[in-house]
Short mmCIF file of C-alpha atoms and ligand atoms in Angstrom, two decimals:
data_model
loop_
_atom_site.label_atom_id
_atom_site.label_comp_id
_atom_site.label_asym_id
_atom_site.label_seq_id
_atom_site.Cartn_x
_atom_site.Cartn_y
_atom_site.Cartn_z
CA UNK P 119 39.44 268.49 146.39
CA UNK P 120 39.45 271.88 144.38
CA UNK P 121 42.78 271.07 143.95
CA UNK P 122 42.21 267.78 142.92
CA UNK P 123 39.70 268.66 140.52
CA UNK P 124 42.28 271.11 138.65
CA UNK P 125 44.93 268.27 138.74
CA UNK P 126 41.86 265.93 136.99
CA UNK P 127 41.13 268.82 134.15
CA UNK P 128 44.81 269.14 133.08
CA UNK P 129 44.73 265.29 133.23
CA UNK P 130 42.13 265.10 131.08
CA UNK P 131 43.69 267.14 128.73
CA UNK P 132 46.35 265.26 128.68
CA UNK P 133 45.02 262.43 127.72
CA UNK P 134 42.85 263.81 125.17
CA UNK P 135 46.40 265.25 123.58
CA UNK P 136 48.14 261.92 124.00
CA UNK P 137 44.67 260.24 121.75
CA UNK P 138 44.72 262.91 119.30
CA UNK P 139 48.77 262.39 118.71
CA UNK P 140 48.13 259.00 118.69
CA UNK P 141 50.78 258.10 121.50
CA UNK P 142 48.70 257.08 124.34
CA UNK P 143 50.24 253.66 125.10
CA UNK P 144 46.33 252.73 125.04
CA UNK P 145 46.43 253.46 121.52
CA UNK P 146 49.43 252.06 120.32
CA UNK P 147 48.89 249.03 118.02
CA UNK P 148 51.52 247.06 119.63
CA UNK P 149 51.16 244.06 116.98
CA UNK P 150 51.49 243.46 113.38
CA UNK P 151 49.54 241.29 111.87
CA UNK P 152 51.63 239.06 110.09
CA UNK P 153 49.94 238.72 106.48
CA UNK P 154 47.35 241.51 106.22
CA UNK P 155 44.07 241.29 104.58
CA UNK P 156 45.10 244.32 102.36
CA UNK P 157 46.18 244.51 98.79
CA UNK P 158 48.37 241.32 97.48
CA UNK P 159 45.98 238.94 99.99
CA UNK P 160 46.87 235.51 99.62
CA UNK P 161 43.70 234.60 100.85
CA UNK P 162 41.75 236.53 98.41
CA UNK P 163 43.50 234.95 96.03
CA UNK P 164 42.65 231.44 97.25
CA UNK P 165 39.31 232.31 98.15
CA UNK P 166 38.45 233.24 94.17
CA UNK P 167 39.37 229.77 93.10
CA UNK P 168 37.49 228.38 96.33
CA UNK P 169 34.21 229.90 96.51
CA UNK P 170 33.19 227.16 99.31
CA UNK P 171 35.82 228.17 101.63
CA UNK P 172 34.55 230.31 103.73
CA UNK P 173 37.10 233.93 104.64
CA UNK P 174 37.30 236.16 107.20
CA UNK P 175 39.07 239.34 105.54
CA UNK P 176 37.44 239.65 101.95
CA UNK P 177 34.77 241.68 102.63
CA UNK P 178 34.93 244.77 104.27
CA UNK P 179 32.97 243.57 106.98
CA UNK P 180 35.66 241.20 107.48
CA UNK P 181 38.59 243.71 108.28
CA UNK P 182 36.09 245.94 110.07
CA UNK P 183 35.67 243.15 112.29
CA UNK P 184 39.11 242.55 112.74
CA UNK P 185 39.69 246.39 113.29
CA UNK P 186 37.52 245.87 116.16
CA UNK P 187 39.14 242.57 117.62
CA UNK P 188 42.59 244.75 117.06
CA UNK P 189 41.01 247.85 119.01
CA UNK P 190 39.28 245.80 121.75
CA UNK P 191 42.41 244.10 122.50
CA UNK P 192 44.29 247.86 123.42
CA UNK P 193 41.42 248.71 125.79
CA UNK P 194 41.83 245.66 127.31
CA UNK P 195 41.49 246.50 131.40
CA UNK P 196 44.50 245.79 133.45
CA UNK P 197 42.72 244.03 136.21
CA UNK P 198 39.78 242.17 134.45
CA UNK P 199 41.45 241.91 131.05
CA UNK P 200 37.73 242.47 129.72
CA UNK P 201 37.19 245.57 127.43
CA UNK P 202 37.43 248.41 129.59
CA UNK P 203 33.91 249.33 131.19
CA UNK P 204 33.12 253.08 132.46
CA UNK P 205 37.45 253.33 132.14
CA UNK P 206 39.46 255.65 134.37
CA UNK P 207 43.00 256.45 133.79
CA UNK P 208 45.73 256.14 136.19
CA UNK P 209 47.44 259.60 137.28
CA UNK P 210 50.75 259.51 136.49
CA UNK P 211 51.49 256.28 135.15
CA UNK P 212 48.40 256.45 132.83
CA UNK P 213 47.46 253.17 132.86
CA UNK P 214 43.83 252.62 132.08
CA UNK P 215 41.45 249.89 134.29
CA UNK P 216 37.54 249.63 134.75
CA UNK P 217 36.69 252.02 137.33
CA UNK P 218 34.95 249.51 139.07
CA UNK P 219 37.83 247.15 138.89
CA UNK P 220 39.90 250.03 140.24
CA UNK P 221 38.13 251.03 142.65
CA UNK P 222 37.93 247.38 144.12
CA UNK P 223 41.45 247.37 143.89
CA UNK P 224 41.41 251.02 146.37
CA UNK P 225 39.07 249.52 148.46
CA UNK P 226 41.33 246.09 148.72
CA UNK P 227 44.21 248.09 150.38
CA UNK P 228 45.62 249.10 147.31
CA UNK P 229 47.75 252.34 147.18
CA UNK P 230 49.57 252.02 144.18
CA UNK P 231 48.72 251.22 140.07
CA UNK P 232 47.11 247.79 139.90
CA UNK P 233 49.51 247.17 137.02
CA UNK P 234 52.88 248.83 137.30
CA UNK P 235 52.56 249.43 141.18
CA UNK P 236 54.41 252.93 140.36
CA UNK P 237 52.83 255.11 143.19
CA UNK P 238 50.06 256.82 141.95
CA UNK P 239 47.95 259.98 143.14
CA UNK P 240 44.50 259.37 141.53
CA UNK P 241 42.31 257.73 138.97
CA UNK P 242 40.04 260.12 136.87
CA UNK P 243 37.47 258.96 134.51
CA UNK P 244 38.98 259.08 130.56
CA UNK P 245 36.40 260.63 128.61
CA UNK P 246 38.22 260.42 125.00
CA UNK P 247 38.47 256.45 125.74
CA UNK P 248 34.70 256.04 126.68
CA UNK P 249 34.44 257.92 123.20
CA UNK P 250 36.57 255.24 121.56
CA UNK P 251 34.70 252.45 123.39
CA UNK P 252 31.39 253.86 122.73
CA UNK P 253 32.11 254.21 119.09
CA UNK P 254 33.89 250.34 119.11
CA UNK P 255 30.60 248.84 120.62
CA UNK P 256 28.53 250.40 118.05
CA UNK P 257 30.17 248.64 115.70
CA UNK P 258 30.90 245.45 117.59
CA UNK P 259 27.83 245.08 119.63
CA UNK P 260 28.74 241.36 120.66
CA UNK P 261 31.73 243.08 122.71
CA UNK P 262 29.50 244.60 125.27
CA UNK P 263 29.40 242.99 128.93
CA UNK P 264 26.12 241.34 129.62
CA UNK P 265 23.23 243.42 131.44
CA UNK P 266 24.15 241.64 134.82
CA UNK P 267 27.55 242.72 134.12
CA UNK P 268 27.07 246.16 133.83
CA UNK P 269 24.81 246.24 136.74
CA UNK P 270 27.39 244.92 138.91
CA UNK P 271 30.15 246.98 137.87
CA UNK P 272 27.50 250.21 138.05
CA UNK P 273 26.92 249.05 141.77
CA UNK P 274 30.59 249.29 142.52
CA UNK P 275 31.36 252.57 140.82
CA UNK P 276 29.41 255.16 139.96
CA UNK P 277 30.63 257.21 136.47
CA UNK P 278 32.31 260.12 136.46
CA UNK P 279 34.09 260.25 140.09
CA UNK P 280 37.78 260.78 140.30
CA UNK P 281 39.24 258.02 142.46
CA UNK P 282 41.93 259.14 145.06
CA UNK P 283 44.62 256.15 146.02
CA UNK P 284 45.41 256.24 149.71
CA UNK P 285 48.94 257.08 150.40
CA UNK P 286 50.73 254.04 151.91
CA UNK P 287 51.11 254.83 155.20
CA UNK P 288 50.42 258.26 156.39
CA UNK P 289 54.32 259.34 157.00
CA UNK P 290 57.72 259.70 155.42
CA UNK P 291 57.44 263.23 153.96
CA UNK P 292 59.37 263.42 151.49
CA UNK P 293 59.62 259.32 149.81
CA UNK P 294 63.06 259.20 148.80
CA UNK P 295 63.08 258.16 144.51
CA UNK P 296 65.83 255.87 145.53
CA UNK P 297 64.23 253.61 147.89
CA UNK P 298 61.84 251.66 145.59
CA UNK P 299 64.58 250.76 143.48
CA UNK P 300 67.03 249.97 146.11
CA UNK P 301 64.70 248.28 148.36
CA UNK P 302 62.79 245.28 148.51
CA UNK P 303 59.02 246.79 149.05
CA UNK P 304 56.33 244.42 151.75
CA UNK P 305 54.38 242.28 149.95
CA UNK P 306 50.69 242.13 150.30
CA UNK P 307 51.07 239.68 152.70
CA UNK P 308 53.73 241.30 154.50
CA UNK P 309 51.15 243.55 157.15
CA UNK P 310 50.01 241.44 160.00
CA UNK P 311 46.61 243.08 159.15
CA UNK P 312 46.26 242.53 155.47
CA UNK P 313 42.95 242.35 153.76
CA UNK P 314 43.84 238.31 152.38
CA UNK P 315 43.65 236.50 155.22
CA UNK P 316 47.39 235.51 155.83
CA UNK P 317 50.20 237.28 157.15
CA UNK P 318 53.87 236.61 156.55
CA UNK P 319 55.76 235.37 159.43
CA UNK P 320 59.11 237.18 157.95
CA UNK P 321 57.49 239.93 156.45
CA UNK P 322 60.09 242.63 154.71
CA UNK P 323 60.43 245.97 156.48
CA UNK P 324 59.04 248.78 154.46
CA UNK P 325 61.97 250.79 153.63
CA UNK P 326 59.64 253.91 153.56
CA UNK P 327 58.88 253.49 157.36
CA UNK P 328 61.93 251.75 158.82
CA UNK P 329 64.93 252.43 156.55
CA UNK P 330 67.66 250.92 159.05
CA UNK P 331 66.03 247.60 158.19
CA UNK P 332 65.02 247.56 154.86
CA UNK P 333 66.04 244.56 152.50
CA UNK P 334 67.99 245.60 150.26
CA UNK P 335 68.08 244.24 146.63
CA UNK P 336 71.31 243.25 146.39
CA UNK P 337 71.32 240.72 149.22
CA UNK P 338 68.52 238.67 146.70
CA UNK P 339 65.09 237.25 147.68
CA UNK P 340 63.68 238.67 151.31
CA UNK P 341 63.41 235.43 153.12
CA UNK P 342 60.44 233.49 152.39
CA UNK P 343 59.69 235.91 149.57
CA UNK P 344 59.92 235.88 145.08
CA UNK P 345 58.94 237.92 142.89
CA UNK P 346 55.68 237.08 141.55
CA UNK P 347 56.58 235.67 137.52
CA UNK P 348 53.59 237.97 135.81
CA UNK P 349 53.63 241.51 137.78
CA UNK P 350 57.16 240.92 139.81
CA UNK P 351 56.26 242.50 142.93
CA UNK P 352 57.16 240.16 146.11
CA UNK P 353 54.76 237.19 147.12
CA UNK P 354 55.23 234.69 150.33
CA UNK P 355 56.09 231.65 148.83
CA UNK P 356 53.89 230.34 151.59
CA UNK P 357 50.92 232.65 151.18
CA UNK P 358 47.36 230.56 149.99
CA UNK P 359 46.97 232.91 147.15
CA UNK P 360 50.90 231.74 145.68
CA UNK P 361 50.84 229.10 142.82
CA UNK P 362 53.95 227.50 141.30
CA UNK P 363 53.81 226.48 137.28
CA UNK P 364 55.46 223.01 137.42
CA UNK P 365 56.92 223.27 134.03
CA UNK P 366 58.93 226.70 134.42
CA UNK P 367 58.95 226.74 138.24
CA UNK P 368 57.98 230.17 138.23
CA UNK P 369 55.79 231.60 141.09
CA UNK P 370 52.68 233.60 140.93
CA UNK P 371 51.02 235.99 143.60
CA UNK P 372 47.39 235.56 142.40
CA UNK P 373 46.99 239.21 143.32
CA UNK P 374 47.87 241.76 141.46
CA UNK P 375 46.06 240.69 138.30
CA UNK P 376 44.49 237.23 139.45
CA UNK P 377 43.69 235.80 135.81
CA UNK P 378 47.31 236.79 134.91
CA UNK P 379 48.74 236.33 138.03
CA UNK P 380 48.73 232.69 138.42
CA UNK P 381 49.71 228.85 137.49
CA UNK P 382 46.50 227.07 137.05
CA UNK P 383 45.39 223.51 136.64
CA UNK P 384 47.02 222.30 133.04
CA UNK P 385 43.94 221.78 131.15
CA UNK P 386 42.30 224.48 132.59
CA UNK P 387 44.77 227.45 131.62
CA UNK P 388 44.48 230.12 129.17
CA UNK P 389 47.61 230.01 126.69
CA UNK P 390 48.91 233.41 126.94
CA UNK P 391 48.15 235.43 123.64
CA UNK P 392 45.76 233.38 122.01
CA UNK P 393 42.08 234.26 123.47
CA UNK P 394 40.47 234.08 120.08
CA UNK P 395 40.77 233.15 116.56
CA UNK P 396 42.56 236.73 115.39
CA UNK P 397 45.41 236.21 118.09
CA UNK P 398 45.99 232.97 115.42
CA UNK P 399 45.57 235.06 112.22
CA UNK P 400 47.93 237.73 113.78
CA UNK P 401 50.74 234.93 114.95
CA UNK P 402 53.94 234.86 113.49
CA UNK P 403 54.71 231.68 115.44
CA UNK P 404 51.74 229.97 113.81
CA UNK P 405 52.84 230.50 110.30
CA UNK P 406 55.99 229.76 111.58
CA UNK P 407 54.58 225.84 112.76
CA UNK P 408 53.38 225.81 109.26
CA UNK P 409 56.79 226.26 107.44
CA UNK P 410 55.33 229.78 106.47
CA UNK P 411 52.68 227.81 104.42
CA UNK P 412 49.76 230.97 104.51
CA UNK P 413 47.41 228.58 102.69
CA UNK P 414 47.65 225.41 104.86
CA UNK P 415 47.08 228.22 107.95
CA UNK P 416 44.18 229.98 105.61
CA UNK P 417 42.64 226.10 105.80
CA UNK P 418 42.78 225.69 109.08
CA UNK P 419 41.42 229.17 110.30
CA UNK P 420 38.62 228.41 108.17
CA UNK P 421 38.11 225.08 109.59
CA UNK P 422 38.45 226.49 113.61
CA UNK P 423 36.17 228.89 112.37
CA UNK P 424 33.54 226.91 111.21
CA UNK P 425 33.64 224.84 114.01
CA UNK P 426 33.34 227.49 116.50
CA UNK P 427 36.64 226.29 118.06
CA UNK P 428 38.46 228.52 120.65
CA UNK P 429 42.75 228.88 121.14
CA UNK P 430 41.50 227.52 124.44
CA UNK P 431 39.79 224.40 122.87
CA UNK P 432 42.43 223.58 120.50
CA UNK P 433 44.72 223.73 123.84
CA UNK P 434 42.47 221.49 125.66
CA UNK P 435 42.74 219.06 122.99
CA UNK P 436 46.59 219.06 122.76
CA UNK P 437 46.88 218.75 126.60
CA UNK P 438 44.55 215.71 126.50
CA UNK P 439 46.54 214.03 123.51
CA UNK P 440 49.72 214.72 125.22
CA UNK P 441 48.30 213.16 128.37
CA UNK P 442 47.25 210.10 126.67
CA UNK P 443 50.81 209.27 125.59
CA UNK P 444 52.65 206.82 127.90
CA UNK P 445 55.44 209.36 128.49
CA UNK P 446 53.11 212.96 128.94
CA UNK P 447 54.61 216.08 129.23
CA UNK P 448 58.47 214.81 129.55
CA UNK P 449 59.44 214.15 126.28
CA UNK P 450 58.43 218.47 126.15
CA UNK P 451 60.23 219.20 129.08
CA UNK P 452 63.65 216.85 128.02
CA UNK P 453 63.58 219.47 124.84
CA UNK P 454 63.93 222.16 127.33
CA UNK P 455 60.09 223.73 125.69
CA UNK P 456 60.26 225.67 129.31
CA UNK P 457 62.26 227.83 130.20
CA UNK P 458 62.91 226.95 133.64
CA UNK P 459 63.21 229.84 136.24
CA UNK P 460 66.41 230.43 138.18
CA UNK P 461 64.41 230.82 141.19
CA UNK P 462 63.72 226.91 141.13
CA UNK P 463 65.70 225.51 143.81
CA UNK P 464 64.02 222.46 144.42
CA UNK P 465 63.66 221.45 140.77
CA UNK P 466 62.58 217.98 140.79
CA UNK P 467 62.22 217.30 136.74
CA UNK P 468 60.92 213.55 137.40
CA UNK P 469 57.71 214.52 139.02
CA UNK P 470 54.50 214.87 137.17
CA UNK P 471 53.11 218.24 136.41
CA UNK P 472 49.91 219.40 137.58
CA UNK P 473 49.71 223.35 137.51
CA UNK P 474 51.03 225.42 134.42
CA UNK P 475 51.37 229.41 133.74
CA UNK P 476 50.06 231.29 130.93
CA UNK P 477 53.47 231.23 128.77
CA UNK P 478 53.94 227.65 129.04
CA UNK P 479 50.61 226.73 128.21
CA UNK P 480 51.31 228.91 125.10
CA UNK P 481 54.45 227.04 124.49
CA UNK P 482 52.12 223.40 124.66
CA UNK P 483 49.56 225.22 122.18
CA UNK P 484 52.37 226.20 119.80
CA UNK P 485 54.49 223.34 120.16
CA UNK P 486 51.42 220.76 119.30
CA UNK P 487 49.39 223.11 116.83
CA UNK P 488 50.37 221.46 113.85
CA UNK P 489 49.65 217.54 114.96
CA UNK P 490 46.96 218.84 116.13
CA UNK P 491 45.98 219.97 112.86
CA UNK P 492 47.06 216.91 111.56
CA UNK P 493 44.80 215.00 113.48
CA UNK P 494 41.69 217.44 112.85
CA UNK P 495 42.63 216.66 109.26
CA UNK P 496 42.22 212.72 109.43
CA UNK P 497 38.78 213.16 111.07
CA UNK P 498 37.54 213.70 106.80
CA UNK P 499 35.54 217.34 107.37
CA UNK P 500 37.42 219.28 104.82
CA UNK P 501 36.47 219.90 101.33
CA UNK P 502 37.39 217.69 98.95
CA UNK P 503 39.04 220.25 96.81
CA UNK P 504 41.17 220.51 99.82
CA UNK P 505 41.99 217.10 99.82
CA UNK P 506 42.36 216.21 96.86
CA UNK P 507 45.29 218.23 95.84
CA UNK P 508 48.03 216.38 95.12
CA UNK P 509 50.85 215.82 97.52
CA UNK P 510 54.39 218.03 96.88
CA UNK P 511 56.78 215.15 96.21
CA UNK P 512 58.83 217.67 98.50
CA UNK P 513 56.87 216.85 101.21
CA UNK P 514 56.22 219.28 104.53
CA UNK P 515 60.11 220.34 104.24
CA UNK P 516 59.57 222.03 100.72
CA UNK P 517 60.83 225.43 100.55
CA UNK P 518 57.89 226.43 97.78
CA UNK P 519 55.15 226.14 99.64
CA UNK P 520 55.51 230.13 100.74
CA UNK P 521 54.61 230.71 97.33
CA UNK P 522 50.75 231.17 97.20
CA UNK P 523 50.37 229.37 94.08
CA UNK P 524 51.97 225.98 94.90
CA UNK P 525 50.72 225.75 98.05
CA UNK P 526 47.43 226.34 96.76
CA UNK P 527 47.88 223.22 94.29
CA UNK P 528 49.77 221.03 95.98
CA UNK P 529 49.02 219.77 99.56
CA UNK P 530 52.29 219.86 102.34
CA UNK P 531 50.55 218.76 105.20
CA UNK P 532 50.75 214.78 105.85
CA UNK P 533 47.77 213.18 107.11
CA UNK P 534 45.30 212.19 104.75
CA UNK P 535 41.61 210.72 106.63
CA UNK P 536 42.01 207.34 107.82
CA UNK P 537 38.91 204.92 107.64
CA UNK P 538 39.61 202.75 110.31
CA UNK P 539 40.56 206.17 112.25
CA UNK P 540 37.76 208.11 111.27
CA UNK P 541 35.52 205.01 113.57
CA UNK P 542 38.17 203.85 115.98
CA UNK P 543 39.29 206.96 117.08
CA UNK P 544 42.56 206.23 117.60
CA UNK P 545 42.14 203.26 119.37
CA UNK P 546 44.82 201.48 117.74
CA UNK P 547 47.87 203.16 115.99
CA UNK P 548 47.05 202.35 112.48
CA UNK P 549 50.45 201.78 110.53
CA UNK P 550 50.40 204.48 108.43
CA UNK P 551 49.97 207.02 111.14
CA UNK P 552 53.20 206.23 113.21
CA UNK P 553 55.14 207.16 109.71
CA UNK P 554 53.26 210.04 109.28
CA UNK P 555 54.19 210.96 112.71
CA UNK P 556 57.84 210.36 112.62
CA UNK P 557 58.12 213.16 109.40
CA UNK P 558 56.04 215.16 111.97
CA UNK P 559 58.78 214.90 114.32
CA UNK P 560 61.67 215.93 112.04
CA UNK P 561 59.90 219.22 111.09
CA UNK P 562 59.52 219.90 114.69
CA UNK P 563 62.90 219.03 115.47
CA UNK P 564 64.07 221.53 112.91
CA UNK P 565 62.70 224.23 115.28
CA UNK P 566 63.71 223.10 118.37
CA UNK P 567 65.56 220.01 119.09
CA UNK P 568 66.77 216.47 117.52
CA UNK P 569 65.35 214.65 120.15
CA UNK P 570 61.85 215.81 118.91
CA UNK P 571 61.60 213.24 116.31
CA UNK P 572 61.45 210.58 119.36
CA UNK P 573 59.10 213.02 121.40
CA UNK P 574 56.67 214.45 119.06
CA UNK P 575 53.19 212.54 120.00
CA UNK P 576 52.26 209.94 118.43
CA UNK P 577 48.08 209.17 118.03
CA UNK P 578 47.54 206.20 120.32
ZN1 LIG V 751 38.34 245.61 134.61
ZN1 LIG V 752 50.56 252.10 135.90
ZN1 LIG V 753 55.52 238.90 152.74
ZN1 LIG V 754 51.56 238.76 140.41
ZN1 LIG V 755 55.64 227.90 133.41
ZN1 LIG V 756 56.21 222.01 97.72
#
């Protein structure tokens, strides 16, 4: 036990150093925001003349909240994907989790890091991380968990305790380092006594116990198993926790990081990388959808903020709209929007898809965002100052729209409010709509494939 504590002490020292030098994986700000809020901010310039539009970033409060969002994102628990609560850091891989999440993992039979599956010794509370979280919560109190959530977590894990990972089996005195990379490791269901209530009929032999029968990686996937599309551990194809994305045909284990290691019913999925509006602000894909017309993206972001919409809400609108089309997802599948997994053996591309993974949901989100925006604009909620701008004669393909003054002066988006549509809500597609959409289809085609013009969503 003394040994354990001294280990933890030196570990704490390590993490402190890491925090100070900003080299800690937990603190590296991995995403670069496309257009920043500092100097030269196009939004600010726009705001000067468009006082009516609420802007996220102009005041100090705005950039502060963006900073808070970015830090919170870096301090996500690898298990529950929420802001860390009473964080612990796993040794030696330095992945971070809520104390309660990590303890539950160990209680459920976890013998390694829940994120990278590297063999782990201990998970120790991280004081430096806790300090950062405290500062964050003082500045962004809304990011704190509810009292009830905190109570539940506290019941599981008492802060300050060091957790020790049980060794996988009390055998193999000197584990061969190569074993883990050369041989397939058993899946969570392989052990007949696993906690998941289902066992593999043909388990993968554990190379640390039975090297002679171990499954060499070069021999392909072990019978009845493939790798999870998210955490990459082996999963049993027939296990009840296994799900498959009907778009990319990838399988997910449902166990590693449950919310991420799964395909879900199409309209319930969360598009990967788009949790809240700050993710939209930071995504270069979003700006690309609009031919890098920053002003138009700003108008849309202001609208999304005012209407209190989340990316998930928009994603659902897009899915709903696609489902209303006669061929539904088929055109998207035909334009190869989804990268089909090489694992896909019996791919029946004509079958109606029901489940989707986070990555494919993200593809749909990005693909449909501009058309969604055009439909929203037609609802007529936008400021007159925005709607009354002259249409640029070059239209949506105008190369000048990357310039703020030009983009601010001229409209580059098709889709004025159509009187009949506001009332009838797309029940009968007016003639203009069809023309508009064809144009949008061509824009889409530039980005993806030439078949897009036929497959662009048509209001109707
Ligand atoms: Zn957690
Ligand atoms: Zn790890
Ligand atoms: Zn198995
Ligand atoms: Zn997984
Ligand atoms: Zn998928
Ligand atoms: Zn123009």
